[in-house]
PDB file of N, CA and C in Angstrom:
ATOM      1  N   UNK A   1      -7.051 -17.353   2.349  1.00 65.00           N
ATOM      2  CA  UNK A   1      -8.320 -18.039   2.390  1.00 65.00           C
ATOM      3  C   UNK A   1      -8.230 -19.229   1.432  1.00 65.00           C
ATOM      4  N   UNK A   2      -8.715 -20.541   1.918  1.00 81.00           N
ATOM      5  CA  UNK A   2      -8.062 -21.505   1.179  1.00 81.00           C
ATOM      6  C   UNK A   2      -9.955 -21.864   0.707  1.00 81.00           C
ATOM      7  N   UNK A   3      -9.863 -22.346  -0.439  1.00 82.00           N
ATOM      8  CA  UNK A   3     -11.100 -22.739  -1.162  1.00 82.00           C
ATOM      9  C   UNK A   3     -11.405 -23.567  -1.920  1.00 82.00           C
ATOM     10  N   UNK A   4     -12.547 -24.580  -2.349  1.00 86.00           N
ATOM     11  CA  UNK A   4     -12.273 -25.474  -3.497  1.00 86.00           C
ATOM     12  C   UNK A   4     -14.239 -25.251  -3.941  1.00 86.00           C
ATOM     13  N   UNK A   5     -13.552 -24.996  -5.572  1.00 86.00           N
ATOM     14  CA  UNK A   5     -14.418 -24.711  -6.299  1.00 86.00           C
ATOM     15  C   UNK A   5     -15.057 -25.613  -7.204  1.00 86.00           C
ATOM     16  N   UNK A   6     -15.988 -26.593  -7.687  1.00 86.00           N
ATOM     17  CA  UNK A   6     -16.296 -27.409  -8.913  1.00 86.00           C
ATOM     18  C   UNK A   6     -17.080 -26.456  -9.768  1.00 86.00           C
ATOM     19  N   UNK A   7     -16.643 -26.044 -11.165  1.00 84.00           N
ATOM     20  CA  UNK A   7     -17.174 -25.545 -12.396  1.00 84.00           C
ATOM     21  C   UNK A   7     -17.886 -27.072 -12.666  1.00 84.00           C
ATOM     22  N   UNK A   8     -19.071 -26.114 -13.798  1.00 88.00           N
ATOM     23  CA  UNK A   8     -19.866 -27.183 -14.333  1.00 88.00           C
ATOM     24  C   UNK A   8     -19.462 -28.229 -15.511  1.00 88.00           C
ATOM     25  N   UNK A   9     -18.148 -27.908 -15.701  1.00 88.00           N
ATOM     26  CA  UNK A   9     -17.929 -29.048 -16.340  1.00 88.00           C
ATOM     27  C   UNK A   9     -17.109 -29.755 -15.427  1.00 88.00           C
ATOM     28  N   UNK A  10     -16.919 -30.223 -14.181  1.00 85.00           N
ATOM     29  CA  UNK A  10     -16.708 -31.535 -13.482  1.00 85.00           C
ATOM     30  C   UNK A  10     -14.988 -30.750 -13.048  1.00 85.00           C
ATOM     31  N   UNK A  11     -14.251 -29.777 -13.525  1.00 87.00           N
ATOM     32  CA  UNK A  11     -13.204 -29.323 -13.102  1.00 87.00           C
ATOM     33  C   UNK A  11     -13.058 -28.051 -12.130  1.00 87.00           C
ATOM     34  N   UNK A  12     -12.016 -28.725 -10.914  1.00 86.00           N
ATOM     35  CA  UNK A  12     -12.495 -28.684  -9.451  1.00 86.00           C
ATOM     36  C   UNK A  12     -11.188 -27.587  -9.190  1.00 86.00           C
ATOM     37  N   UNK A  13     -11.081 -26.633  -9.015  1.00 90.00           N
ATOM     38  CA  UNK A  13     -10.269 -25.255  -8.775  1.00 90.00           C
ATOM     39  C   UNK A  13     -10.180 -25.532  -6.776  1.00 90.00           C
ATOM     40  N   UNK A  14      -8.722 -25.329  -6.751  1.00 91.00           N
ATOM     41  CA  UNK A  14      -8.531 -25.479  -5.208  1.00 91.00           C
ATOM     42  C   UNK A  14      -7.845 -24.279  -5.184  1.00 91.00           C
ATOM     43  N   UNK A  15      -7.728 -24.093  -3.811  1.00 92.00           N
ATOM     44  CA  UNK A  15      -6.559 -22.859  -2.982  1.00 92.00           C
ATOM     45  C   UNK A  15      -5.589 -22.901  -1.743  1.00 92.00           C
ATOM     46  N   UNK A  16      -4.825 -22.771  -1.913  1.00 91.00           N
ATOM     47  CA  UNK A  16      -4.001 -23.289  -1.143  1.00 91.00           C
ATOM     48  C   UNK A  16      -2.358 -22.591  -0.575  1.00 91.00           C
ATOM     49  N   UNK A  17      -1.786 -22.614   0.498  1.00 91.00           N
ATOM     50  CA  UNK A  17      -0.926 -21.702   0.717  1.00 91.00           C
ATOM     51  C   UNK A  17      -0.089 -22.865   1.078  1.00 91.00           C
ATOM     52  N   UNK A  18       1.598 -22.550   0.150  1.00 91.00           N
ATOM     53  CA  UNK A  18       2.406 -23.221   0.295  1.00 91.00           C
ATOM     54  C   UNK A  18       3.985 -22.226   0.866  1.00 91.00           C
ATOM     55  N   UNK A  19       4.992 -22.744   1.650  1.00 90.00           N
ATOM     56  CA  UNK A  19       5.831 -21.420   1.550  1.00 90.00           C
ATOM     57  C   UNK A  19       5.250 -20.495   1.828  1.00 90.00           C
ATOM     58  N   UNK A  20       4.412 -20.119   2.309  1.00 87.00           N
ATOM     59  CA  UNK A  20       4.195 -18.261   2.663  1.00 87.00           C
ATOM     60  C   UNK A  20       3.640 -17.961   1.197  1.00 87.00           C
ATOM     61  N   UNK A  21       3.364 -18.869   0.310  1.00 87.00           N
ATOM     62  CA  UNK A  21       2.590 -18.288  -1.256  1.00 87.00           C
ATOM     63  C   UNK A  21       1.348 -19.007  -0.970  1.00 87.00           C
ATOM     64  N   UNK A  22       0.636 -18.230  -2.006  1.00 90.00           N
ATOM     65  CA  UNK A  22      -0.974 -18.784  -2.420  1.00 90.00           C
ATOM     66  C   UNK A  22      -0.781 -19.249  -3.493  1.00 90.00           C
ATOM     67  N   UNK A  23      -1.739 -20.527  -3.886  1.00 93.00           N
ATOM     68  CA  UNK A  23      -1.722 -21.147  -5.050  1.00 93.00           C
ATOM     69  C   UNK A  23      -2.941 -21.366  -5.552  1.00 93.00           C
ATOM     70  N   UNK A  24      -3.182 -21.721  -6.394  1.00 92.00           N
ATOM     71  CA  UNK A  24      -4.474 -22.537  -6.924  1.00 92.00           C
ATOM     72  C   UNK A  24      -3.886 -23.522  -7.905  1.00 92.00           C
ATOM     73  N   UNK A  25      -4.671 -24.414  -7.743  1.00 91.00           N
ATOM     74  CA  UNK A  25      -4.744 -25.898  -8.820  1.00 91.00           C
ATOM     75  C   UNK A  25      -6.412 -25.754  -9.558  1.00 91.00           C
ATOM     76  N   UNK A  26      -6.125 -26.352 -10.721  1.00 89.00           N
ATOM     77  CA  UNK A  26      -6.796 -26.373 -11.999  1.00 89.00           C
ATOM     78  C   UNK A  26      -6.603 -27.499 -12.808  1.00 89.00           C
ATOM     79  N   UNK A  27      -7.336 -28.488 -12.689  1.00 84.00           N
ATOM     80  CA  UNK A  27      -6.972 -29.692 -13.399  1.00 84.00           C
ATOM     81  C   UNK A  27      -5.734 -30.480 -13.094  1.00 84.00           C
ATOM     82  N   UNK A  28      -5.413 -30.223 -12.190  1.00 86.00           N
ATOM     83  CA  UNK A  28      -4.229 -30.911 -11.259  1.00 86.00           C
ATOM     84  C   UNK A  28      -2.438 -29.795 -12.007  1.00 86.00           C
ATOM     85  N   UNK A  29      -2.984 -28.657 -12.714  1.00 90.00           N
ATOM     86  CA  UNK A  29      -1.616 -27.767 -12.648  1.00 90.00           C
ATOM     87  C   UNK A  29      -1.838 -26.726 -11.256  1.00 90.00           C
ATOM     88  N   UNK A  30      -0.366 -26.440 -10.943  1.00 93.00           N
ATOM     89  CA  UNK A  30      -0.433 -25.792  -9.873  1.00 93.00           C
ATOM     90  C   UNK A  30      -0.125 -24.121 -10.477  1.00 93.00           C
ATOM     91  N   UNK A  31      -0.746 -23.245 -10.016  1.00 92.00           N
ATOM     92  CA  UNK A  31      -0.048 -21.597 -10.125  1.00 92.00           C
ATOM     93  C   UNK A  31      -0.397 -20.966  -9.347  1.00 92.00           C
ATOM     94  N   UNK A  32       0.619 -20.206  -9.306  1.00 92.00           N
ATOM     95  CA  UNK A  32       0.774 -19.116  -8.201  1.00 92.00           C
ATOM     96  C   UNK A  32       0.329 -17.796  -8.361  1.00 92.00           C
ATOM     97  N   UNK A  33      -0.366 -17.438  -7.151  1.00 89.00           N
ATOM     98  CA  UNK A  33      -1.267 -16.061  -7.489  1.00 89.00           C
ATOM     99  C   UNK A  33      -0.694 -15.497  -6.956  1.00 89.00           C
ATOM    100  N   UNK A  34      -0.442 -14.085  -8.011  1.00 83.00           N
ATOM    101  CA  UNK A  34       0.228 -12.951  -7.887  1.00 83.00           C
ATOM    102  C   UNK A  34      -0.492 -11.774  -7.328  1.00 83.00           C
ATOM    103  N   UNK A  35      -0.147 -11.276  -6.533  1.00 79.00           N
ATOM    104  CA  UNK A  35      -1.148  -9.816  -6.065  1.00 79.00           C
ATOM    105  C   UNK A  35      -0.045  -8.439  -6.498  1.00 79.00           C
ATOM    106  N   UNK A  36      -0.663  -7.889  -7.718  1.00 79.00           N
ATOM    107  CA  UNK A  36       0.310  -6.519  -7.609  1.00 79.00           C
ATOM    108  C   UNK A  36       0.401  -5.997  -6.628  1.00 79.00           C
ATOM    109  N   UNK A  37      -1.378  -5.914  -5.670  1.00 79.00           N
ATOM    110  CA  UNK A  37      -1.626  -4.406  -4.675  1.00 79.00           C
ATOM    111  C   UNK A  37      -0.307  -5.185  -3.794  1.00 79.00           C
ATOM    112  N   UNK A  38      -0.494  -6.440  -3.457  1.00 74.00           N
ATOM    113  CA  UNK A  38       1.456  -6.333  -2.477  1.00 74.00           C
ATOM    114  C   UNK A  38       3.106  -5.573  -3.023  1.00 74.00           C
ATOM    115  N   UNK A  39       2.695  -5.756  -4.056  1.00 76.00           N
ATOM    116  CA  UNK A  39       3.898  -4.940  -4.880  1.00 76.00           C
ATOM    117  C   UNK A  39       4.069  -3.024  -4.431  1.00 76.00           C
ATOM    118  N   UNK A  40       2.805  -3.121  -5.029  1.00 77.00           N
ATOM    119  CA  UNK A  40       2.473  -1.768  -4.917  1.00 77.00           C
ATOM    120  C   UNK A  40       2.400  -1.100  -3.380  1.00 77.00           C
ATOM    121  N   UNK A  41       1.889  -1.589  -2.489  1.00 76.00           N
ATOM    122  CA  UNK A  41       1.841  -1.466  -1.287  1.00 76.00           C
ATOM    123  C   UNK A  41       3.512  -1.225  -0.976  1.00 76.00           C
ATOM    124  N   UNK A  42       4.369  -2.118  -1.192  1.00 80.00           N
ATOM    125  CA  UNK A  42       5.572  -2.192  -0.565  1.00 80.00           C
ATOM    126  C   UNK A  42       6.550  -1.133  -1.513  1.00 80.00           C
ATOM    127  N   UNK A  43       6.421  -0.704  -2.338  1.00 85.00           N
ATOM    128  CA  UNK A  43       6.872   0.641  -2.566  1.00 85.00           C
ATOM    129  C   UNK A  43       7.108   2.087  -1.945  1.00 85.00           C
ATOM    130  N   UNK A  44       8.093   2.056  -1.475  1.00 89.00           N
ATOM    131  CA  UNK A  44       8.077   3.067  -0.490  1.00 89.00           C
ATOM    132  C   UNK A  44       7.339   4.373  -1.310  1.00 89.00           C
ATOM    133  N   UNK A  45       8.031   4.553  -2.372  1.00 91.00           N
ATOM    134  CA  UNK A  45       7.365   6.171  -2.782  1.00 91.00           C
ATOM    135  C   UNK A  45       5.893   6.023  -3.485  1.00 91.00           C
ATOM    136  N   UNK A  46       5.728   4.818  -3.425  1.00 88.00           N
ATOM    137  CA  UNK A  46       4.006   4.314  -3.857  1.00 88.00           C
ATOM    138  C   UNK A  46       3.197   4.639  -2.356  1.00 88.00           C
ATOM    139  N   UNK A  47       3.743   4.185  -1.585  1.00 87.00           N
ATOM    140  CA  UNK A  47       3.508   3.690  -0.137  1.00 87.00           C
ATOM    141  C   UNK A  47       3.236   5.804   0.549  1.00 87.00           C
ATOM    142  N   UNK A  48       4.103   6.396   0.299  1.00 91.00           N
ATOM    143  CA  UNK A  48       4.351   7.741   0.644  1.00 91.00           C
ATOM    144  C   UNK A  48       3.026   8.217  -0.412  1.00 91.00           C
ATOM    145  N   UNK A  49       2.726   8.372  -1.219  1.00 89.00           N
ATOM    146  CA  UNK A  49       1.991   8.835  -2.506  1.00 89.00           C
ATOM    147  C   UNK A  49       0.469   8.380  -1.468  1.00 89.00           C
ATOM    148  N   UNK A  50       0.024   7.325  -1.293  1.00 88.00           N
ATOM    149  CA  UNK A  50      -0.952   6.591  -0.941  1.00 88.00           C
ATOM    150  C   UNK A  50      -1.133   7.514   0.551  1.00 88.00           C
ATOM    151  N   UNK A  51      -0.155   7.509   1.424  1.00 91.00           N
ATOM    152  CA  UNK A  51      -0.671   8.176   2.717  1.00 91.00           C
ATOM    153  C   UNK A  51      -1.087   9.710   2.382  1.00 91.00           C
ATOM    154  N   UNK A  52       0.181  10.319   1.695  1.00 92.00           N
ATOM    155  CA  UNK A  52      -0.374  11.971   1.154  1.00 92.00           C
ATOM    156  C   UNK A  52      -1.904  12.190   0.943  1.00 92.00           C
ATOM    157  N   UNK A  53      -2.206  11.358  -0.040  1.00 91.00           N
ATOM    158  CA  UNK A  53      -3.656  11.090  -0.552  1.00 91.00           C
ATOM    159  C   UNK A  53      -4.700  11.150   0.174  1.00 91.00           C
ATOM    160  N   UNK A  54      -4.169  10.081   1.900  1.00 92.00           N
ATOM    161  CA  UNK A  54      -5.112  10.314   2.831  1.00 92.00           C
ATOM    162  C   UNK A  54      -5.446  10.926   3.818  1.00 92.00           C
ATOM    163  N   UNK A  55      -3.946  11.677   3.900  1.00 94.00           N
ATOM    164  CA  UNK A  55      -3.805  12.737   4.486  1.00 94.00           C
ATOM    165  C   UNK A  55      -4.897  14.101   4.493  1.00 94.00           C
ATOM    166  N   UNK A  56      -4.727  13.779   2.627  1.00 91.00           N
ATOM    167  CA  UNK A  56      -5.205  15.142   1.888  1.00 91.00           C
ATOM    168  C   UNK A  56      -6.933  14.909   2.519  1.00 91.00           C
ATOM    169  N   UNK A  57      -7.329  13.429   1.953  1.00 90.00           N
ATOM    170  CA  UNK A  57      -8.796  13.355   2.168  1.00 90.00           C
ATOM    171  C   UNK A  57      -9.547  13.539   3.594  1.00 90.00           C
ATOM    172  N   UNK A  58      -8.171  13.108   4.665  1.00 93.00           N
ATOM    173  CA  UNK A  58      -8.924  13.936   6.040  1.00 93.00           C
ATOM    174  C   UNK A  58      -8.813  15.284   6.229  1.00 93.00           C
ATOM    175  N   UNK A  59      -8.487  16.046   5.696  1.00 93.00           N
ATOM    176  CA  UNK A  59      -8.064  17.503   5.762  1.00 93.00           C
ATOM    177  C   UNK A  59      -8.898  18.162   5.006  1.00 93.00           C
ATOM    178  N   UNK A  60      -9.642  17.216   4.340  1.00 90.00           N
ATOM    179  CA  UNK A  60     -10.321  18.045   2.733  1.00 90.00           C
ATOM    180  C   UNK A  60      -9.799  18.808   1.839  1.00 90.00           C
ATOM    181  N   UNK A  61      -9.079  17.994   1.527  1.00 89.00           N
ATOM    182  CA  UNK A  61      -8.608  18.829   0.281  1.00 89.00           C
ATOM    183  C   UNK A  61      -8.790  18.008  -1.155  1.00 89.00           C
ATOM    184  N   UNK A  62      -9.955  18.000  -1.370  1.00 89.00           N
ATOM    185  CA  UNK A  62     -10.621  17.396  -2.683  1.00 89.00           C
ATOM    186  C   UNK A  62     -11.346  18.295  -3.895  1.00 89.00           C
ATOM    187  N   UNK A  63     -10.874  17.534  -4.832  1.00 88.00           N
ATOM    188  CA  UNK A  63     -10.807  18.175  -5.945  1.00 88.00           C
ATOM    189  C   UNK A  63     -11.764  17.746  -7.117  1.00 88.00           C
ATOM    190  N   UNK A  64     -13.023  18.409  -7.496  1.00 90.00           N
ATOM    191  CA  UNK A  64     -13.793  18.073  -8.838  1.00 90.00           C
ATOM    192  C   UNK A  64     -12.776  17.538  -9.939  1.00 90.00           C
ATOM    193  N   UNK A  65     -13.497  16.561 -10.686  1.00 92.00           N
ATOM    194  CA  UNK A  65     -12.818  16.055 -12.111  1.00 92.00           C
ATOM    195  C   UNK A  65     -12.880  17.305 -12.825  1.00 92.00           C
ATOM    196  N   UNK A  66     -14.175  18.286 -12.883  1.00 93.00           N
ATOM    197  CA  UNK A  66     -13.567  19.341 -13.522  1.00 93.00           C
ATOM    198  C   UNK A  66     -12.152  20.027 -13.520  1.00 93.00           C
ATOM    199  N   UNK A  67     -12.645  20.688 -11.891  1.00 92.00           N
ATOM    200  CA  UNK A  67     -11.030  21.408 -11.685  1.00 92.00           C
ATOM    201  C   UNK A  67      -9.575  20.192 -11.527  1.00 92.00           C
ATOM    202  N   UNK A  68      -9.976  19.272 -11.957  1.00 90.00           N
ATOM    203  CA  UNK A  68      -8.516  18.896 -12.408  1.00 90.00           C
ATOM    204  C   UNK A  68      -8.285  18.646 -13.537  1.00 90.00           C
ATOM    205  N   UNK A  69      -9.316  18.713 -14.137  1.00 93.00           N
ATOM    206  CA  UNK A  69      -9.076  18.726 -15.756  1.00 93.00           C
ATOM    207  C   UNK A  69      -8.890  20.196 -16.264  1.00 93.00           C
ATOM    208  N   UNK A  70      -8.970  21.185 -15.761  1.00 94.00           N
ATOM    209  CA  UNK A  70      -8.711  22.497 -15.944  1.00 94.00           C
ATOM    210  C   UNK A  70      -7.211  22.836 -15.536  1.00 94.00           C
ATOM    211  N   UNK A  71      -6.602  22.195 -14.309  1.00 92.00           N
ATOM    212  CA  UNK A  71      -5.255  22.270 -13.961  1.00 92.00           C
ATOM    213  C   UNK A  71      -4.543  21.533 -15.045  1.00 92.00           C
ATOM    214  N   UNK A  72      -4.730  20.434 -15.382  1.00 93.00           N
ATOM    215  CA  UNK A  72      -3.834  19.596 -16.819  1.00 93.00           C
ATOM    216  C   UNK A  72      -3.717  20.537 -18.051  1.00 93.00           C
ATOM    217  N   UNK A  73      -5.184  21.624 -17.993  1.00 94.00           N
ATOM    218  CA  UNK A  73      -5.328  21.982 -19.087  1.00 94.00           C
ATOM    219  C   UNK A  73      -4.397  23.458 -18.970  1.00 94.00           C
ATOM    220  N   UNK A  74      -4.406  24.209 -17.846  1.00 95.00           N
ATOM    221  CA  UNK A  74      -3.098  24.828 -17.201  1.00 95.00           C
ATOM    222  C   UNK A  74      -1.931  24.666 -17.146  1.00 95.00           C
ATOM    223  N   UNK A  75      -1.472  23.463 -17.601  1.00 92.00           N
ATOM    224  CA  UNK A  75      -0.466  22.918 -16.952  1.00 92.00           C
ATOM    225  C   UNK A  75      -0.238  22.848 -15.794  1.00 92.00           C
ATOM    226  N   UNK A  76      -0.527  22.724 -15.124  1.00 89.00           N
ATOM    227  CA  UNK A  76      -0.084  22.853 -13.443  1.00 89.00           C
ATOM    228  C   UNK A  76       0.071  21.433 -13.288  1.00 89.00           C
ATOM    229  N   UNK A  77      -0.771  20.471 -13.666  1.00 81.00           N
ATOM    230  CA  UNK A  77      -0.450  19.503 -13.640  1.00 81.00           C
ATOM    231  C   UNK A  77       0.314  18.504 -14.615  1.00 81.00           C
TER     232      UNK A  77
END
């Protein structure tokens, strides 16, 4: 999503995709915006961890902050 912003002091924030990257400019410097969640996403055993999770949540298998603070306190976790 490309965008251009003016703050109230007269300096004008743009957005912009160069190369397959996103950028923004700020007073005429250029930087590049970083997204961890792409990092993280592309982790396979992040990526595996994340489906389990939703696996679990269509199946119901959800868990009170209590009873998981009782399993840590078990060790189990």
């Amino acid at each position: 999503m490309n965008f251009s912003l003016k703050a109230p002091d007269g300096t004008v924030i743009e957005s912009y995709l160069k190369d397959h990257k996103k950028f923004i400019r700020i007073d005429g410097l250029e930087y590049e915006v970083h997204s961890p969640v792409d990092e993280l996403d592309s982790d396979p055993e992040i990526r595996h961890m994340i489906e389990a999770s939703e696996t679990d949540l269509v199946e119901g298998k959800l868990y009170s902050t209590e009873e998981l603070i009782e399993s840590v306190k078990r060790g189990e976790l």
